[in-house]
Short mmCIF file of C-alpha atoms in Angstrom, two decimals:
data_model
loop_
_atom_site.label_atom_id
_atom_site.label_comp_id
_atom_site.label_asym_id
_atom_site.label_seq_id
_atom_site.Cartn_x
_atom_site.Cartn_y
_atom_site.Cartn_z
CA UNK A 18 27.34 17.21 61.23
CA UNK A 19 25.84 18.42 64.52
CA UNK A 20 22.15 17.95 64.88
CA UNK A 21 19.31 19.98 65.98
CA UNK A 22 17.33 18.00 68.54
CA UNK A 23 14.03 18.13 70.60
CA UNK A 24 13.81 15.92 73.61
CA UNK A 25 11.28 15.08 76.22
CA UNK A 26 8.77 17.52 74.79
CA UNK A 27 5.53 16.66 76.39
CA UNK A 28 2.03 16.86 74.99
CA UNK A 29 -1.21 15.61 76.28
CA UNK A 30 -3.34 12.95 74.69
CA UNK A 31 -5.42 15.65 73.01
CA UNK A 32 -2.19 17.35 71.80
CA UNK A 33 -1.60 20.32 73.95
CA UNK A 34 1.95 21.38 75.09
CA UNK A 35 0.34 23.88 77.54
CA UNK A 36 -2.91 25.11 78.60
CA UNK A 37 -4.37 28.51 78.15
CA UNK A 38 -3.29 31.50 80.42
CA UNK A 39 0.34 31.39 81.19
CA UNK A 40 1.09 33.48 84.29
CA UNK A 41 4.06 33.76 86.82
CA UNK A 42 2.62 31.07 88.98
CA UNK A 43 1.36 28.82 86.08
CA UNK A 44 4.27 28.45 83.48
CA UNK A 45 1.99 25.86 81.58
CA UNK A 46 -1.26 27.78 81.91
CA UNK A 47 -4.33 26.00 82.97
CA UNK A 48 -3.59 22.25 83.04
CA UNK A 49 -4.74 19.36 85.25
CA UNK A 50 -2.98 18.45 88.55
CA UNK A 51 -0.81 16.34 88.30
CA UNK A 52 0.12 17.70 85.08
CA UNK A 53 2.06 17.05 81.92
CA UNK A 54 5.44 16.77 83.28
CA UNK A 55 4.75 14.50 86.37
CA UNK A 56 6.47 11.68 84.48
CA UNK A 57 9.63 13.76 84.46
CA UNK A 58 9.60 14.73 88.03
CA UNK A 59 9.21 11.02 89.07
CA UNK A 60 12.40 10.18 87.35
CA UNK A 61 15.85 10.16 89.08
CA UNK A 62 17.06 12.76 86.42
CA UNK A 63 14.09 14.96 87.17
CA UNK A 64 14.56 14.77 90.83
CA UNK A 65 18.46 15.68 90.59
CA UNK A 66 17.29 18.67 88.46
CA UNK A 67 15.38 19.85 91.39
CA UNK A 68 18.01 19.23 93.82
CA UNK A 69 16.24 16.11 95.24
CA UNK A 70 17.11 12.60 95.90
CA UNK A 71 15.20 9.63 94.69
CA UNK A 72 13.25 9.12 91.69
CA UNK A 73 12.80 6.09 89.45
CA UNK A 74 15.17 4.56 87.03
CA UNK A 75 14.02 2.67 83.78
CA UNK A 76 12.60 3.84 80.41
CA UNK A 77 11.45 7.43 81.45
CA UNK A 78 14.78 8.05 83.10
CA UNK A 79 16.72 6.76 80.32
CA UNK A 80 14.83 9.10 77.83
CA UNK A 81 15.27 12.13 80.32
CA UNK A 82 18.95 11.47 80.54
CA UNK A 83 19.34 11.16 76.71
CA UNK A 84 17.90 14.59 76.25
CA UNK A 85 20.97 16.03 77.85
CA UNK A 86 23.79 13.92 76.15
CA UNK A 87 25.87 15.69 73.51
CA UNK A 88 24.04 18.98 73.84
CA UNK A 89 26.21 21.97 73.72
CA UNK A 90 23.52 24.68 73.49
CA UNK A 91 19.87 25.44 74.06
CA UNK A 92 17.23 27.48 72.10
CA UNK A 93 13.94 28.45 73.75
CA UNK A 94 11.21 30.69 73.04
CA UNK A 95 10.54 33.71 75.19
CA UNK A 96 7.62 32.24 76.90
CA UNK A 97 9.86 29.41 78.17
CA UNK A 98 12.09 31.81 79.70
CA UNK A 99 9.28 33.71 81.56
CA UNK A 100 5.74 35.36 81.46
CA UNK A 101 6.92 38.97 80.66
CA UNK A 102 5.72 40.19 77.38
CA UNK A 103 7.10 43.14 75.30
CA UNK A 104 10.03 45.21 76.41
CA UNK A 105 12.17 43.90 79.39
CA UNK A 106 11.13 46.57 81.78
CA UNK A 107 12.22 44.25 84.72
CA UNK A 108 15.81 43.41 84.60
CA UNK A 109 15.48 41.44 87.87
CA UNK A 110 13.63 38.67 86.01
CA UNK A 111 16.06 36.02 85.25
CA UNK A 112 13.69 33.15 84.21
CA UNK A 113 11.92 30.43 85.46
CA UNK A 114 14.77 28.20 86.06
CA UNK A 115 16.23 29.37 89.41
CA UNK A 116 19.75 30.77 90.32
CA UNK A 117 21.36 27.51 88.80
CA UNK A 118 19.49 26.58 85.70
CA UNK A 119 19.78 22.99 84.57
CA UNK A 120 21.46 23.84 81.29
CA UNK A 121 25.05 24.46 82.15
CA UNK A 122 25.60 25.90 78.77
CA UNK A 123 24.64 28.81 76.60
CA UNK A 124 20.73 29.16 76.20
CA UNK A 125 19.47 31.29 73.41
CA UNK A 126 16.19 32.94 74.03
CA UNK A 127 14.15 34.16 70.92
CA UNK A 128 12.77 37.74 71.32
CA UNK A 129 12.01 40.79 69.48
CA UNK A 130 13.51 42.74 72.29
CA UNK A 131 17.06 43.09 72.69
CA UNK A 132 18.66 42.36 76.18
CA UNK A 133 22.18 42.11 77.75
CA UNK A 134 23.24 38.49 78.28
CA UNK A 135 22.75 37.14 81.80
CA UNK A 136 25.32 34.78 83.33
CA UNK A 137 23.91 32.42 85.94
CA UNK A 138 25.51 30.14 88.35
CA UNK A 139 26.45 26.62 86.93
CA UNK A 140 27.45 27.67 83.50
CA UNK A 141 24.27 28.72 82.15
CA UNK A 142 24.30 31.95 80.13
CA UNK A 143 21.02 33.34 78.72
CA UNK A 144 21.50 35.17 75.51
CA UNK A 145 18.70 37.06 73.89
CA UNK A 146 18.49 36.77 70.12
CA UNK A 147 16.25 39.23 68.13
CA UNK A 148 17.54 38.15 64.73
CA UNK A 149 15.11 35.27 64.09
CA UNK A 150 15.19 31.51 64.27
CA UNK A 151 18.06 30.96 61.65
CA UNK A 152 20.38 33.57 63.44
CA UNK A 153 19.64 31.95 66.79
CA UNK A 154 20.47 28.51 65.35
CA UNK A 155 23.72 29.64 63.87
CA UNK A 156 24.83 31.39 67.00
CA UNK A 157 23.78 28.15 69.02
CA UNK A 158 25.84 25.75 66.63
CA UNK A 159 28.62 28.13 67.18
CA UNK A 160 28.37 28.29 70.94
CA UNK A 161 27.93 24.57 71.00
CA UNK A 162 31.56 23.92 69.54
CA UNK A 163 30.81 20.72 67.53
CA UNK A 164 28.08 19.34 69.93
CA UNK A 165 24.29 19.13 69.05
CA UNK A 166 21.78 22.12 69.75
CA UNK A 167 18.60 21.38 71.52
CA UNK A 168 15.26 23.25 71.22
CA UNK A 169 13.87 23.42 74.78
CA UNK A 170 10.35 24.76 73.60
CA UNK A 171 7.74 25.86 73.54
CA UNK A 172 5.38 24.68 71.01
CA UNK A 173 5.43 27.87 68.82
CA UNK A 174 9.12 27.72 68.84
CA UNK A 175 9.33 24.11 67.73
CA UNK A 176 6.72 24.86 65.00
CA UNK A 177 8.90 27.59 63.40
CA UNK A 178 11.77 25.30 63.33
CA UNK A 179 9.67 22.44 61.93
CA UNK A 180 8.23 24.87 59.15
CA UNK A 181 11.91 25.68 58.23
CA UNK A 182 12.67 21.99 57.99
CA UNK A 183 15.70 22.40 60.45
CA UNK A 184 14.75 19.86 63.12
CA UNK A 185 16.76 16.42 62.82
CA UNK A 186 15.32 14.61 65.89
CA UNK A 187 12.05 15.04 67.65
CA UNK A 188 11.45 13.16 70.92
CA UNK A 189 7.82 13.50 72.05
CA UNK A 190 6.25 12.28 75.13
CA UNK A 191 2.49 11.77 75.30
CA UNK A 192 0.93 12.09 78.71
CA UNK A 193 -2.29 10.20 78.81
CA UNK A 194 -4.31 13.25 80.15
CA UNK A 195 -6.88 15.71 78.53
CA UNK A 196 -6.39 19.45 78.60
CA UNK A 197 -9.10 20.48 76.45
CA UNK A 198 -7.81 23.76 75.32
CA UNK A 199 -4.34 25.53 74.98
CA UNK A 200 -1.27 25.35 72.55
CA UNK A 201 -1.03 22.46 70.41
CA UNK A 202 2.25 21.24 69.25
CA UNK A 203 1.15 20.11 65.85
CA UNK A 204 -0.50 23.39 64.63
CA UNK A 205 0.51 26.11 62.19
CA UNK A 206 2.91 23.55 60.54
CA UNK A 207 1.64 24.30 57.07
CA UNK A 208 0.84 20.73 56.26
CA UNK A 209 2.87 17.84 57.19
CA UNK A 210 6.53 18.48 58.44
CA UNK A 211 8.41 16.98 55.61
CA UNK A 212 10.46 13.85 55.71
CA UNK A 213 9.94 12.48 59.20
CA UNK A 214 9.60 8.75 60.14
CA UNK A 215 8.98 7.23 63.49
CA UNK A 216 12.01 5.42 64.55
CA UNK A 217 10.84 4.52 68.19
CA UNK A 218 7.61 4.00 69.90
CA UNK A 219 7.48 2.65 73.28
CA UNK A 220 5.32 3.15 76.51
CA UNK A 221 6.31 3.29 80.11
CA UNK A 222 3.54 2.59 82.70
CA UNK A 223 3.18 6.51 82.62
CA UNK A 224 3.63 7.88 79.11
CA UNK A 225 4.42 7.09 75.48
CA UNK A 226 7.75 8.03 73.89
CA UNK A 227 7.67 8.79 70.19
CA UNK A 228 10.91 9.54 68.48
CA UNK A 229 10.76 11.11 64.91
CA UNK A 230 13.74 11.47 62.85
CA UNK A 231 14.43 13.06 59.46
CA UNK A 232 14.53 10.18 56.85
CA UNK A 233 17.84 11.77 55.53
CA UNK A 234 19.55 12.43 58.78
CA UNK B 10 -26.09 -1.22 82.87
CA UNK B 11 -25.18 -1.55 79.21
CA UNK B 12 -22.45 0.86 78.26
CA UNK B 13 -21.73 3.22 75.23
CA UNK B 14 -18.15 2.09 73.89
CA UNK B 15 -15.57 3.46 71.32
CA UNK B 16 -13.00 0.97 70.15
CA UNK B 17 -10.13 0.91 67.84
CA UNK B 18 -10.58 4.49 66.89
CA UNK B 19 -7.36 5.59 65.30
CA UNK B 20 -5.64 8.81 65.25
CA UNK B 21 -2.39 10.02 63.81
CA UNK B 22 0.46 11.32 66.23
CA UNK B 23 -0.83 14.82 65.27
CA UNK B 24 -4.32 13.93 66.47
CA UNK B 25 -6.21 13.56 63.05
CA UNK B 26 -8.77 10.75 62.59
CA UNK B 27 -8.88 11.60 58.66
CA UNK B 28 -7.34 13.82 56.19
CA UNK B 29 -9.19 16.52 54.11
CA UNK B 30 -11.13 15.97 51.30
CA UNK B 31 -13.28 12.76 51.65
CA UNK B 32 -14.33 11.25 48.35
CA UNK B 33 -15.72 7.83 47.16
CA UNK B 34 -12.13 6.59 46.51
CA UNK B 35 -10.74 8.11 49.63
CA UNK B 36 -12.90 7.51 52.73
CA UNK B 37 -10.30 8.75 55.10
CA UNK B 38 -9.44 11.79 52.79
CA UNK B 39 -5.81 12.71 52.08
CA UNK B 40 -3.66 10.73 54.27
CA UNK B 41 -0.24 9.18 53.76
CA UNK B 42 0.09 5.54 52.43
CA UNK B 43 0.45 3.29 54.52
CA UNK B 44 -2.22 5.11 56.45
CA UNK B 45 -3.87 5.32 59.85
CA UNK B 46 -5.39 1.81 59.78
CA UNK B 47 -2.79 -0.42 58.46
CA UNK B 48 -2.07 -1.67 62.06
CA UNK B 49 -5.72 -3.14 61.90
CA UNK B 50 -5.27 -4.69 58.49
CA UNK B 51 -2.15 -6.36 59.78
CA UNK B 52 -4.06 -8.28 62.39
CA UNK B 53 -5.79 -11.62 61.96
CA UNK B 54 -8.96 -9.82 62.89
CA UNK B 55 -8.54 -7.21 60.18
CA UNK B 56 -7.82 -9.92 57.64
CA UNK B 57 -10.73 -11.92 58.38
CA UNK B 58 -12.96 -8.84 58.17
CA UNK B 59 -11.76 -8.35 54.61
CA UNK B 60 -12.20 -12.14 53.89
CA UNK B 61 -8.53 -12.95 53.93
CA UNK B 62 -6.34 -15.47 55.76
CA UNK B 63 -3.33 -14.71 57.66
CA UNK B 64 -2.55 -11.55 59.96
CA UNK B 65 -0.87 -11.17 63.24
CA UNK B 66 -1.92 -12.16 66.74
CA UNK B 67 -0.73 -10.48 69.93
CA UNK B 68 -1.62 -7.10 71.32
CA UNK B 69 -3.09 -5.27 68.25
CA UNK B 70 -5.22 -8.36 67.47
CA UNK B 71 -6.52 -8.69 71.06
CA UNK B 72 -7.64 -4.95 71.03
CA UNK B 73 -9.27 -5.36 67.60
CA UNK B 74 -11.14 -8.48 68.74
CA UNK B 75 -12.08 -6.96 72.11
CA UNK B 76 -13.93 -4.10 70.05
CA UNK B 77 -16.63 -6.61 69.03
CA UNK B 78 -17.23 -8.30 72.30
CA UNK B 79 -20.55 -7.78 73.83
CA UNK B 80 -21.71 -5.36 71.21
CA UNK B 81 -25.37 -5.41 70.11
CA UNK B 82 -25.56 -2.28 67.93
CA UNK B 83 -23.32 0.36 66.27
CA UNK B 84 -23.86 4.02 65.78
CA UNK B 85 -22.02 5.89 62.95
CA UNK B 86 -22.04 9.37 61.53
CA UNK B 87 -23.21 9.74 58.02
CA UNK B 88 -19.57 10.30 56.71
CA UNK B 89 -18.77 6.85 57.90
CA UNK B 90 -21.60 5.29 55.75
CA UNK B 91 -20.63 7.31 52.59
CA UNK B 92 -19.43 10.33 50.76
CA UNK B 93 -22.93 11.45 49.70
CA UNK B 94 -24.11 14.68 51.42
CA UNK B 95 -27.72 16.14 51.63
CA UNK B 96 -30.58 14.24 50.41
CA UNK B 97 -30.34 10.49 49.43
CA UNK B 98 -30.82 10.81 45.72
CA UNK B 99 -28.89 7.61 44.98
CA UNK B 100 -30.84 4.77 46.76
CA UNK B 101 -28.27 2.15 45.19
CA UNK B 102 -25.56 3.59 47.70
CA UNK B 103 -25.35 0.89 50.44
CA UNK B 104 -22.45 2.17 52.36
CA UNK B 105 -18.74 1.63 52.00
CA UNK B 106 -18.95 -1.66 53.80
CA UNK B 107 -19.68 -4.19 51.12
CA UNK B 108 -22.53 -6.58 50.61
CA UNK B 109 -21.88 -8.22 53.90
CA UNK B 110 -20.77 -5.32 56.32
CA UNK B 111 -18.63 -6.46 59.30
CA UNK B 112 -21.34 -5.55 61.95
CA UNK B 113 -23.76 -8.42 61.91
CA UNK B 114 -26.21 -6.31 64.01
CA UNK B 115 -28.20 -3.10 63.58
CA UNK B 116 -26.21 -0.07 62.65
CA UNK B 117 -27.77 3.43 63.27
CA UNK B 118 -26.54 6.08 60.92
CA UNK B 119 -27.00 9.72 61.96
CA UNK B 120 -28.55 11.88 59.28
CA UNK B 121 -30.63 14.89 58.81
CA UNK B 122 -32.35 13.16 55.86
CA UNK B 123 -34.78 10.19 56.37
CA UNK B 124 -34.19 6.94 54.44
CA UNK B 125 -35.81 3.73 54.64
CA UNK B 126 -33.68 0.93 56.38
CA UNK B 127 -31.41 -1.37 54.32
CA UNK B 128 -31.02 -4.95 55.29
CA UNK B 129 -27.74 -6.30 54.23
CA UNK B 130 -26.33 -9.89 54.09
CA UNK B 131 -25.08 -11.21 57.42
CA UNK B 132 -27.35 -9.52 59.78
CA UNK B 133 -26.45 -5.94 59.31
CA UNK B 134 -29.29 -3.54 58.96
CA UNK B 135 -28.60 0.15 58.42
CA UNK B 136 -31.16 2.23 60.00
CA UNK B 137 -31.11 6.09 59.55
CA UNK B 138 -31.96 8.33 62.47
CA UNK B 139 -32.82 11.91 61.87
CA UNK B 140 -33.78 12.69 65.61
CA UNK B 141 -30.46 13.41 66.98
CA UNK B 142 -27.83 11.56 69.01
CA UNK B 143 -29.78 10.78 72.04
CA UNK B 144 -32.51 9.39 70.03
CA UNK B 145 -30.02 7.16 68.12
CA UNK B 146 -28.72 6.01 71.34
CA UNK B 147 -32.02 5.14 72.73
CA UNK B 148 -32.87 3.23 69.64
CA UNK B 149 -29.45 1.41 69.67
CA UNK B 150 -29.78 0.35 73.30
CA UNK B 151 -33.11 -0.98 72.51
CA UNK B 152 -31.94 -2.90 69.51
CA UNK B 153 -28.98 -4.17 71.44
CA UNK B 154 -31.13 -6.14 73.81
CA UNK B 155 -29.04 -5.76 76.85
CA UNK B 156 -25.72 -5.64 75.27
CA UNK B 157 -23.33 -2.69 74.88
CA UNK B 158 -23.57 -0.14 71.94
CA UNK B 159 -20.48 0.92 70.01
CA UNK B 160 -19.92 4.26 68.25
CA UNK B 161 -17.91 3.44 65.16
CA UNK B 162 -17.04 7.09 64.35
CA UNK B 163 -16.10 9.41 62.73
CA UNK B 164 -14.59 12.06 64.93
CA UNK B 165 -17.53 14.65 64.78
CA UNK B 166 -19.77 11.80 65.94
CA UNK B 167 -17.59 10.87 68.76
CA UNK B 168 -17.23 14.69 69.75
CA UNK B 169 -21.09 15.05 69.91
CA UNK B 170 -21.33 11.95 72.30
CA UNK B 171 -18.38 13.30 74.35
CA UNK B 172 -19.92 16.80 74.76
CA UNK B 173 -23.17 14.98 75.90
CA UNK B 174 -21.19 13.04 78.50
CA UNK B 175 -22.60 9.77 77.16
CA UNK B 176 -19.40 7.69 76.40
CA UNK B 177 -18.41 5.16 79.05
CA UNK B 178 -15.26 3.72 77.20
CA UNK B 179 -13.02 5.36 74.69
CA UNK B 180 -10.17 3.15 73.25
CA UNK B 181 -7.95 5.22 71.00
CA UNK B 182 -5.21 3.95 68.84
CA UNK B 183 -2.35 6.27 67.99
CA UNK B 184 -0.57 5.56 64.66
CA UNK B 185 2.81 7.28 64.74
CA UNK B 186 2.45 9.23 61.46
CA UNK B 187 1.80 12.96 60.77
CA UNK B 188 -1.14 14.02 58.52
CA UNK B 189 -0.81 17.71 58.64
CA UNK B 190 -4.37 18.65 58.15
CA UNK B 191 -7.60 17.21 58.56
CA UNK B 192 -10.41 16.36 61.25
CA UNK B 193 -9.03 16.10 64.68
CA UNK B 194 -10.78 13.90 67.20
CA UNK B 195 -10.25 16.20 70.09
CA UNK B 196 -11.73 19.44 68.87
CA UNK B 197 -14.95 21.06 69.46
CA UNK B 198 -15.32 19.30 72.79
CA UNK B 199 -15.92 22.46 74.76
CA UNK B 200 -13.07 22.03 77.17
CA UNK B 201 -12.04 18.80 78.70
CA UNK B 202 -14.55 15.85 78.38
CA UNK B 203 -15.55 15.57 81.96
CA UNK B 204 -14.50 12.69 84.16
CA UNK B 205 -12.27 10.39 81.97
CA UNK B 206 -9.04 8.65 83.24
CA UNK B 207 -6.55 6.62 81.34
CA UNK B 208 -6.89 3.06 82.55
CA UNK B 209 -4.55 1.36 79.96
CA UNK B 210 -1.59 2.66 77.95
CA UNK B 211 0.42 0.13 75.91
CA UNK B 212 2.29 0.04 72.74
CA UNK B 213 2.67 -2.58 70.08
CA UNK B 214 5.48 -2.31 67.62
CA UNK B 215 3.06 -0.51 65.45
CA UNK B 216 0.71 1.71 67.49
CA UNK B 217 -0.20 3.12 70.87
CA UNK B 218 -3.38 1.78 72.65
CA UNK B 219 -4.88 4.31 75.20
CA UNK B 220 -7.86 3.30 76.99
CA UNK B 221 -9.99 6.12 78.70
CA UNK B 222 -12.78 5.25 81.03
CA UNK B 223 -15.32 7.37 83.00
CA UNK B 224 -14.17 7.51 86.53
CA UNK B 225 -17.76 6.62 87.70
CA UNK B 226 -18.40 3.75 85.24
#
């Protein structure tokens, strides 16, 4: 059975996935600099994603790479696509991910506002789903053609899928910094997300990797 | 200068230091079993604290031991002393820590309700402070006679000292379990606690150790 997976989702030591006040210039809101994702930009995988050479190998890079393996489609919340709220008045906005987004497969964006698909360079197509998380998941599994589906984020999207008990693998990264206020990953989960156990817990010099898996998966 | 230190303070992966509903039988409220502090009970230090043989050495034990070194007095919040709220109607209650508490030095209990000191076996004396956190800290430094002072917990007490900028060293342990609801350590801190940096980040097979220190200390 194909799985629903979350990878490399990074939170601060105080549990925040993003600071307050997302804007066009600050996709992660008010966070310290260097920020939550510095560990990723320091890996070879992260550098390649930005079209750059260099970057480290080792544990962090291994986890970064693993997040792409066997993934045939991605789901993301609307705030991970862009800072626009409400209706799509600006059709020129094609996401935060550049002309050639680092997905190379169908990406389903959760929204309450229908919009025509956008085909980007390199094989990524953004598809806008206004039918809820289960509809998005069914479409994503269909598009993935037998491969797994990944939830890119953000926190609110992961929370919705956790509440529905739909996530099989949840790989978290803890960056040891304090943000103080923002969007917590573990919030609004209606108690303990059911049936997860920690199957890997390791540190690089930079971050903690914690991999939760469903006990039955 | 003697320091104010926190050691071995354990939180869940979702950031809770305790579950909801503290009672006499459940000092940490509703938490999974095995709980947050299983890692400590598995160390040689933890076993000795309970008067038992055995227990593991290695990283977790080293951190557990280090929390006692150079400490001359401890401060704790009232809920870490017992489940009683309001006035001290029951003078027989001498805390959750047994006849011979594992402190062996003066312990200052924050409360709004005065109570006479209680001398326990093994050198621990519980002193009840109703003058606020700075008064308790001054008394604790005085009693420590040049050694450092430790805050035992709980979360609300650490938050008060963080807000006041008084903590020099904050050693946290992250247990990779989810509690779902309870008392978060990083809450009510009025934004980012100022001037901390992570100076150690390591994992044992069981837990993460994260040591934050004031940049100027």
